[in-house]
Amino acid sequence: MEREQSLKAHFTPDTKNIVIALDHQKITISRSEFFQFAPYWIKSSEKDLYPVIWTTTNNVSHPVRHNPEKGALLYERYIYEINKTIVFRVIDPDKDLGVFSMWHNQARISAYWELEGEKEKHLEYIKKNLNDPHLLPALLEINGEPAGYFEFYWVKEDRLGPYYDSSDFDRGFHFLIGERKFLGLKNTDAVLKSVVHFLFLDDPRTLKVMAEPRSDNKKVLKYVDSFPVWRRVKEFDFPHKRAVLLECTRERLFTGAHL
């Protein structure tokens, strides 16, 4: 733990490499290597890799998925640029239903998520997601405060899977920032960088993270166009929306000084 905290303290935003003394020798650690060392960032106990066993869902063959329990801590990272700590944990309806329901009854959120309604409706939605092996519903906390909601999913058995040549361990996500105090470009940048960081560390077999925002979501698309790890693949039509397919690769994230 002491060495971990020391390394994190030295890898400030402009640091490309550090040299440490280990067993009477000096070792150079690059920024890319440091941020790929999962135990520093991944906090769940579910991180041992399972052997791959295939199953079929809706005529799609995919690996069996293993999700942690509700409330489990997934990821934690201090972000120097905003002086805040970002945490993802699996949503717990006993603790989080009130804030989840409040967020979805905000007009700016319901316009995209279309989940406005009573707490009973939202409780049913959360429970359904917790029981869906292809989906990991998570609460975002910033400095210990509930800030947003994320759905991390495996693309292969998701509705997105048929729209491109998806691989077994591709991941995707949907998200909302529920608290206005955590909006803004700097916070959004820190959160979305943490998302892809988490998804690539959660399983080292994940080589791509995909996203499919609505084609008219100008704020999200303006952000991804400014962040070189993302690439627009194409526009396409879901039954319920016109979307833009976005791709972030493991190589692009970790070979640049993006984290």
Coordinates of C-alpha atoms in Angstrom, one line a residue:
M1 CA 0.0 0.0 0.0
E2 CA 2.8 2.4 0.8
R3 CA 4.6 1.8 -2.5
E4 CA 1.3 2.1 -4.3
Q5 CA 0.6 5.5 -2.7
S6 CA 4.1 6.7 -3.5
L7 CA 3.8 5.8 -7.1
K8 CA 0.4 7.5 -7.5
A9 CA 1.9 10.6 -5.8
H10 CA 4.7 10.7 -8.4
F11 CA 2.6 10.1 -11.5
T12 CA 1.3 13.6 -11.8
P13 CA -0.2 14.7 -15.1
D14 CA 3.0 15.7 -16.8
T15 CA 5.1 12.7 -15.6
K16 CA 6.1 10.3 -18.4
N17 CA 8.4 7.9 -16.5
I18 CA 9.6 7.4 -12.9
V19 CA 12.6 5.5 -11.6
I20 CA 12.3 3.5 -8.4
A21 CA 14.9 1.5 -6.4
L22 CA 14.0 -2.1 -6.0
D23 CA 16.3 -4.8 -4.6
H24 CA 19.4 -2.7 -5.2
Q25 CA 18.5 -2.0 -8.8
K26 CA 16.7 0.9 -10.5
I27 CA 13.6 0.2 -12.5
T28 CA 12.0 2.6 -14.9
I29 CA 8.2 2.6 -15.0
S30 CA 6.4 4.3 -17.9
R31 CA 3.1 6.1 -17.6
S32 CA 1.5 3.5 -19.8
E33 CA 2.7 0.6 -17.7
F34 CA 1.7 2.3 -14.5
F35 CA -1.9 2.9 -15.5
Q36 CA -2.3 -0.7 -16.8
F37 CA -1.5 -2.2 -13.4
A38 CA -5.0 -3.2 -12.4
P39 CA -4.6 -3.8 -8.6
Y40 CA -3.9 0.0 -8.1
W41 CA -7.3 0.9 -9.5
I42 CA -9.6 -2.1 -9.5
K43 CA -11.1 -2.6 -6.0
S44 CA -13.6 -5.4 -6.5
S45 CA -12.7 -9.0 -5.4
E46 CA -14.1 -10.4 -8.6
K47 CA -11.1 -9.7 -10.7
D48 CA -9.6 -13.1 -11.1
L49 CA -10.1 -14.2 -14.6
Y50 CA -12.6 -17.0 -15.1
P51 CA -12.0 -19.7 -17.8
V52 CA -14.0 -18.9 -20.9
I53 CA -17.2 -20.9 -21.1
W54 CA -19.5 -20.0 -24.0
T55 CA -23.3 -19.8 -23.8
T56 CA -26.0 -18.5 -26.1
T57 CA -28.4 -15.6 -25.6
N58 CA -31.0 -14.8 -28.3
N59 CA -29.1 -17.0 -30.7
V60 CA -25.8 -15.1 -30.0
S61 CA -22.9 -17.1 -28.7
H62 CA -20.8 -15.3 -26.1
P63 CA -18.8 -16.0 -22.9
V64 CA -20.5 -16.5 -19.6
R65 CA -20.3 -13.3 -17.6
H66 CA -19.6 -12.9 -13.9
N67 CA -20.8 -9.7 -12.2
P68 CA -20.0 -8.6 -8.6
E69 CA -22.8 -8.2 -6.0
K70 CA -24.8 -5.0 -5.5
G71 CA -22.8 -2.3 -3.6
A72 CA -19.4 -3.8 -4.6
L73 CA -16.6 -1.2 -5.1
L74 CA -15.4 -1.4 -8.7
Y75 CA -12.9 1.4 -9.2
E76 CA -11.3 4.3 -7.4
R77 CA -8.9 7.0 -8.6
Y78 CA -7.8 10.4 -7.5
I79 CA -7.8 12.8 -10.5
Y80 CA -5.1 15.5 -10.2
E81 CA -6.7 17.8 -12.8
I82 CA -9.9 18.3 -10.9
N83 CA -8.6 17.5 -7.4
K84 CA -11.4 15.0 -6.9
T85 CA -11.7 11.2 -6.3
I86 CA -13.8 9.2 -8.6
V87 CA -15.4 6.0 -7.6
F88 CA -17.6 3.5 -9.4
R89 CA -19.6 0.9 -7.4
V90 CA -22.4 -1.5 -8.3
I91 CA -25.7 0.3 -7.6
D92 CA -27.5 -0.8 -4.4
P93 CA -31.3 -0.1 -4.6
D94 CA -31.5 -0.1 -0.8
K95 CA -29.1 2.9 -0.7
D96 CA -29.5 4.5 -4.1
L97 CA -33.1 4.3 -5.2
G98 CA -34.0 7.8 -4.0
V99 CA -31.2 9.7 -5.9
F100 CA -31.7 7.4 -8.9
S101 CA -35.4 8.3 -9.1
M102 CA -34.7 12.0 -8.6
W103 CA -32.3 12.1 -11.4
H104 CA -34.6 10.3 -13.9
N105 CA -37.4 12.8 -13.1
Q106 CA -35.2 15.7 -14.3
A107 CA -36.3 16.9 -17.7
R108 CA -32.7 17.1 -19.1
I109 CA -32.2 13.4 -18.2
S110 CA -35.6 12.0 -19.0
A111 CA -35.4 13.6 -22.5
Y112 CA -32.7 10.9 -23.3
W113 CA -33.4 8.1 -20.9
E114 CA -37.2 8.2 -21.0
L115 CA -37.5 6.7 -17.5
E116 CA -39.4 9.3 -15.6
G117 CA -41.9 7.9 -13.1
E118 CA -42.4 6.6 -9.6
K119 CA -39.8 4.9 -7.4
E120 CA -41.5 1.6 -7.9
K121 CA -40.8 1.8 -11.6
H122 CA -37.2 2.7 -10.9
L123 CA -36.8 -0.1 -8.4
E124 CA -38.0 -2.6 -10.9
Y125 CA -35.6 -1.2 -13.5
I126 CA -32.6 -1.4 -11.2
K127 CA -33.5 -5.0 -10.1
K128 CA -33.8 -6.1 -13.7
N129 CA -30.4 -4.7 -14.5
L130 CA -28.8 -6.3 -11.5
N131 CA -30.1 -9.6 -12.7
D132 CA -28.9 -9.1 -16.3
P133 CA -25.5 -10.9 -16.6
H134 CA -24.5 -8.8 -19.7
L135 CA -25.0 -5.5 -17.8
L136 CA -23.3 -3.9 -14.8
P137 CA -25.3 -1.0 -13.3
A138 CA -23.0 1.3 -11.4
L139 CA -23.2 4.5 -9.3
L140 CA -20.6 7.2 -9.9
E141 CA -19.4 9.0 -6.8
I142 CA -17.2 12.1 -6.8
N143 CA -15.6 12.9 -3.5
G144 CA -18.0 10.6 -1.8
E145 CA -21.2 12.2 -3.2
P146 CA -23.6 10.5 -5.6
A147 CA -22.9 12.1 -9.0
G148 CA -24.3 9.9 -11.8
Y149 CA -25.4 6.5 -13.1
F150 CA -23.6 4.2 -15.5
E151 CA -24.5 1.0 -17.3
F152 CA -21.4 -1.0 -18.4
Y153 CA -22.3 -3.7 -20.8
W154 CA -20.8 -6.5 -22.9
V155 CA -21.5 -5.6 -26.5
K156 CA -21.6 -9.1 -28.0
E157 CA -25.1 -9.9 -26.5
D158 CA -26.3 -6.3 -26.4
R159 CA -28.5 -4.7 -28.9
L160 CA -25.4 -3.0 -30.3
G161 CA -23.7 -6.3 -31.1
P162 CA -25.2 -6.9 -34.6
Y163 CA -24.4 -3.4 -35.9
Y164 CA -20.6 -4.0 -36.3
D165 CA -18.2 -6.9 -36.1
S166 CA -18.2 -7.2 -32.3
S167 CA -15.7 -9.4 -30.4
D168 CA -16.3 -11.5 -27.2
F169 CA -14.9 -8.9 -24.8
D170 CA -15.9 -5.6 -26.3
R171 CA -17.5 -3.3 -23.8
G172 CA -19.9 -0.4 -24.0
F173 CA -21.6 2.0 -21.6
H174 CA -24.5 4.4 -21.1
F175 CA -24.3 7.2 -18.6
L176 CA -25.9 10.2 -17.0
I177 CA -24.5 12.9 -14.7
G178 CA -27.3 13.5 -12.3
E179 CA -25.9 16.4 -10.2
R180 CA -25.4 19.7 -12.0
K181 CA -22.4 20.6 -9.8
F182 CA -20.4 17.8 -11.5
L183 CA -21.2 18.9 -15.0
G184 CA -18.7 20.8 -17.1
L185 CA -15.9 19.8 -19.5
K186 CA -13.2 19.2 -16.9
N187 CA -15.4 16.9 -14.8
T188 CA -16.8 15.1 -17.8
D189 CA -13.3 14.5 -19.2
A190 CA -12.1 13.1 -15.9
V191 CA -15.2 10.8 -15.6
L192 CA -15.1 9.5 -19.1
K193 CA -11.4 8.8 -19.0
S194 CA -12.0 6.9 -15.8
V195 CA -14.7 4.9 -17.5
V196 CA -12.5 3.6 -20.3
H197 CA -9.7 3.1 -17.8
F198 CA -11.9 0.9 -15.7
L199 CA -13.4 -1.1 -18.6
F200 CA -9.9 -2.0 -20.0
L201 CA -8.6 -3.0 -16.6
D202 CA -11.7 -4.9 -15.6
D203 CA -10.8 -7.6 -18.2
P204 CA -7.4 -7.5 -20.0
R205 CA -9.1 -9.3 -22.9
T206 CA -11.1 -6.2 -23.7
L207 CA -9.5 -4.4 -26.6
K208 CA -12.3 -2.1 -27.6
V209 CA -14.8 0.1 -25.7
M210 CA -17.7 1.2 -27.8
A211 CA -20.4 3.9 -27.4
E212 CA -23.5 4.7 -29.4
P213 CA -24.8 8.2 -28.4
R214 CA -27.7 9.7 -30.3
S215 CA -26.5 11.5 -33.4
D216 CA -28.1 14.8 -32.1
N217 CA -26.3 14.7 -28.7
K218 CA -24.0 17.5 -29.7
K219 CA -22.4 17.9 -26.3
V220 CA -21.2 14.3 -26.1
L221 CA -20.0 14.2 -29.7
K222 CA -18.2 17.5 -29.3
Y223 CA -16.3 16.0 -26.4
V224 CA -15.4 12.8 -28.1
D225 CA -14.2 14.6 -31.2
S226 CA -11.7 16.5 -28.9
F227 CA -10.4 13.3 -27.2
P228 CA -8.1 11.4 -29.7
V229 CA -8.7 8.0 -28.2
W230 CA -12.2 8.0 -29.7
R231 CA -12.9 7.4 -33.4
R232 CA -16.2 7.8 -35.2
V233 CA -17.0 4.6 -37.0
K234 CA -20.3 5.3 -38.6
E235 CA -23.9 6.6 -38.2
F236 CA -26.6 4.0 -38.1
D237 CA -30.2 3.5 -37.1
F238 CA -31.4 1.7 -34.0
P239 CA -35.2 1.0 -34.0
H240 CA -35.5 3.9 -31.4
K241 CA -32.8 6.4 -32.5
R242 CA -30.3 7.5 -35.0
A243 CA -26.9 6.8 -33.4
V244 CA -23.2 7.4 -33.9
L245 CA -20.9 4.4 -33.4
L246 CA -17.8 5.4 -31.4
E247 CA -14.7 3.3 -30.8
C248 CA -11.9 3.6 -28.2
T249 CA -9.1 1.0 -28.4
R250 CA -6.8 -0.2 -25.6
E251 CA -3.8 0.8 -27.7
R252 CA -4.9 4.4 -28.3
L253 CA -5.7 4.9 -24.6
F254 CA -2.5 3.5 -23.1
T255 CA 0.1 4.6 -25.7
G256 CA -0.9 8.3 -25.3
A257 CA -0.5 10.3 -22.2
H258 CA -4.3 10.4 -21.7
L259 CA -4.6 9.2 -18.1

